[in-house]
Each structure stands twice: as structure tokens, then as C-alpha cells.
Amino acid sequence: MAIFSNSKQTFAEKFENIKSVFTTAYEQAKALKEEMTAEVNSKKIEIEVLQNEIQKTQHTIDDASNFMEKIEDFI
């Protein structure tokens, strides 16, 4: 600490502090947006996988129903 330092901030220094706060807020919001976007994309992929599994199961149900109808005559 200098002996002759002036602890009072200039207007320019105060303004730089304000800009710094907003820059930090912007960067945090940007990071949060990217995180949320990544999570949404991940969940969309999970949904697509589940929809494919449902389709395969439904196809198997349809095949089982057809099989049952065909062998019903033999029973």
C-alpha cells in the first residue's frame, strides 16, 4: 500500500466495477443457458430411445396378437 494512495475511487473506476459485475452476470447466464440446452438435448435423446423401445415392444405385441389369432383355430 502506497503512503500517498488515494482510496477514493474515480468515476471511471466505479464504472469499470459496474461493467465487471454485468460481464460476470452475462457470462454466468451464458454458461447456464448452455448447460440447460445440453440437458434438453440429452433428454430429447432419451425420449427418442424410449420411443424406439415402445415401437419395438408394440410391434412384438402385434406379432404376438397375430400369432395368437392364427393358433386359436387349432386350440
C-alpha atoms as a printed R data frame, in Angstrom:
   type eleno elety resid chain resno       x       y       z
1  ATOM     1    CA   MET     A     1   0.000   0.000   0.000
2  ATOM     2    CA   ALA     A     2   1.492   3.304  -1.033
3  ATOM     3    CA   ILE     A     3   1.821   6.045   1.522
4  ATOM     4    CA   PHE     A     4   0.202   8.687  -0.683
5  ATOM     5    CA   SER     A     5  -2.558   6.479  -2.137
6  ATOM     6    CA   ASN     A     6  -5.986   7.932  -2.659
7  ATOM     7    CA   SER     A     7  -8.579   5.382  -1.503
8  ATOM     8    CA   LYS     A     8 -11.436   7.218  -3.187
9  ATOM     9    CA   GLN     A     9 -12.399   5.594  -6.482
10 ATOM    10    CA   THR     A    10 -12.717   7.656  -9.609
11 ATOM    11    CA   PHE     A    11 -15.915   7.639 -11.631
12 ATOM    12    CA   ALA     A    12 -14.101   5.634 -14.294
13 ATOM    13    CA   GLU     A    13 -13.106   3.000 -11.717
14 ATOM    14    CA   LYS     A    14 -16.660   2.844 -10.373
15 ATOM    15    CA   PHE     A    15 -17.991   2.430 -13.891
16 ATOM    16    CA   GLU     A    16 -15.458  -0.338 -14.599
17 ATOM    17    CA   ASN     A    17 -16.661  -2.138 -11.453
18 ATOM    18    CA   ILE     A    18 -20.256  -1.896 -12.668
19 ATOM    19    CA   LYS     A    19 -19.276  -3.211 -16.111
20 ATOM    20    CA   SER     A    20 -17.405  -6.050 -14.446
21 ATOM    21    CA   VAL     A    21 -20.495  -7.073 -12.470
22 ATOM    22    CA   PHE     A    22 -22.617  -7.133 -15.627
23 ATOM    23    CA   THR     A    23 -19.935  -9.002 -17.570
24 ATOM    24    CA   THR     A    24 -19.813 -11.639 -14.847
25 ATOM    25    CA   ALA     A    25 -23.618 -11.896 -14.805
26 ATOM    26    CA   TYR     A    26 -23.677 -12.262 -18.602
27 ATOM    27    CA   GLU     A    27 -21.013 -14.988 -18.558
28 ATOM    28    CA   GLN     A    28 -22.845 -16.896 -15.824
29 ATOM    29    CA   ALA     A    29 -26.153 -16.634 -17.682
30 ATOM    30    CA   LYS     A    30 -24.478 -17.813 -20.885
31 ATOM    31    CA   ALA     A    31 -22.946 -20.814 -19.112
32 ATOM    32    CA   LEU     A    32 -26.305 -21.665 -17.526
33 ATOM    33    CA   LYS     A    33 -28.059 -21.412 -20.897
34 ATOM    34    CA   GLU     A    34 -25.504 -23.762 -22.450
35 ATOM    35    CA   GLU     A    35 -25.908 -26.211 -19.564
36 ATOM    36    CA   MET     A    36 -29.706 -26.172 -19.887
37 ATOM    37    CA   THR     A    37 -29.507 -26.603 -23.667
38 ATOM    38    CA   ALA     A    38 -27.213 -29.601 -23.253
39 ATOM    39    CA   GLU     A    39 -29.597 -31.152 -20.723
40 ATOM    40    CA   VAL     A    40 -32.605 -30.610 -23.001
41 ATOM    41    CA   ASN     A    41 -30.744 -32.239 -25.896
42 ATOM    42    CA   SER     A    42 -29.772 -35.162 -23.681
43 ATOM    43    CA   LYS     A    43 -33.372 -35.642 -22.554
44 ATOM    44    CA   LYS     A    44 -34.578 -35.479 -26.179
45 ATOM    45    CA   ILE     A    45 -32.206 -38.335 -26.992
46 ATOM    46    CA   GLU     A    46 -33.522 -40.301 -24.002
47 ATOM    47    CA   ILE     A    47 -37.084 -39.726 -25.218
48 ATOM    48    CA   GLU     A    48 -36.153 -40.900 -28.707
49 ATOM    49    CA   VAL     A    49 -34.598 -44.072 -27.282
50 ATOM    50    CA   LEU     A    50 -37.729 -44.749 -25.209
51 ATOM    51    CA   GLN     A    51 -39.979 -44.123 -28.222
52 ATOM    52    CA   ASN     A    52 -37.950 -46.636 -30.228
53 ATOM    53    CA   GLU     A    53 -38.244 -49.179 -27.422
54 ATOM    54    CA   ILE     A    54 -42.007 -48.586 -27.250
55 ATOM    55    CA   GLN     A    55 -42.293 -49.075 -31.027
56 ATOM    56    CA   LYS     A    56 -40.353 -52.355 -30.858
57 ATOM    57    CA   THR     A    57 -42.498 -53.581 -27.974
58 ATOM    58    CA   GLN     A    58 -45.683 -52.573 -29.775
59 ATOM    59    CA   HIS     A    59 -44.501 -54.433 -32.868
60 ATOM    60    CA   THR     A    60 -43.859 -57.506 -30.718
61 ATOM    61    CA   ILE     A    61 -47.338 -57.169 -29.178
62 ATOM    62    CA   ASP     A    62 -48.831 -57.005 -32.673
63 ATOM    63    CA   ASP     A    63 -46.854 -60.088 -33.731
64 ATOM    64    CA   ALA     A    64 -47.991 -61.950 -30.613
65 ATOM    65    CA   SER     A    65 -51.623 -60.997 -31.286
66 ATOM    66    CA   ASN     A    66 -51.388 -62.227 -34.877
67 ATOM    67    CA   PHE     A    67 -49.745 -65.432 -33.724
68 ATOM    68    CA   MET     A    68 -52.439 -65.970 -31.119
69 ATOM    69    CA   GLU     A    69 -55.213 -65.407 -33.696
70 ATOM    70    CA   LYS     A    70 -53.644 -67.934 -36.052
71 ATOM    71    CA   ILE     A    71 -53.191 -70.679 -33.466
72 ATOM    72    CA   GLU     A    72 -56.558 -70.018 -31.859
73 ATOM    73    CA   ASP     A    73 -58.204 -72.088 -34.592
74 ATOM    74    CA   PHE     A    74 -56.063 -75.090 -33.649
75 ATOM    75    CA   ILE     A    75 -56.970 -74.983 -29.969
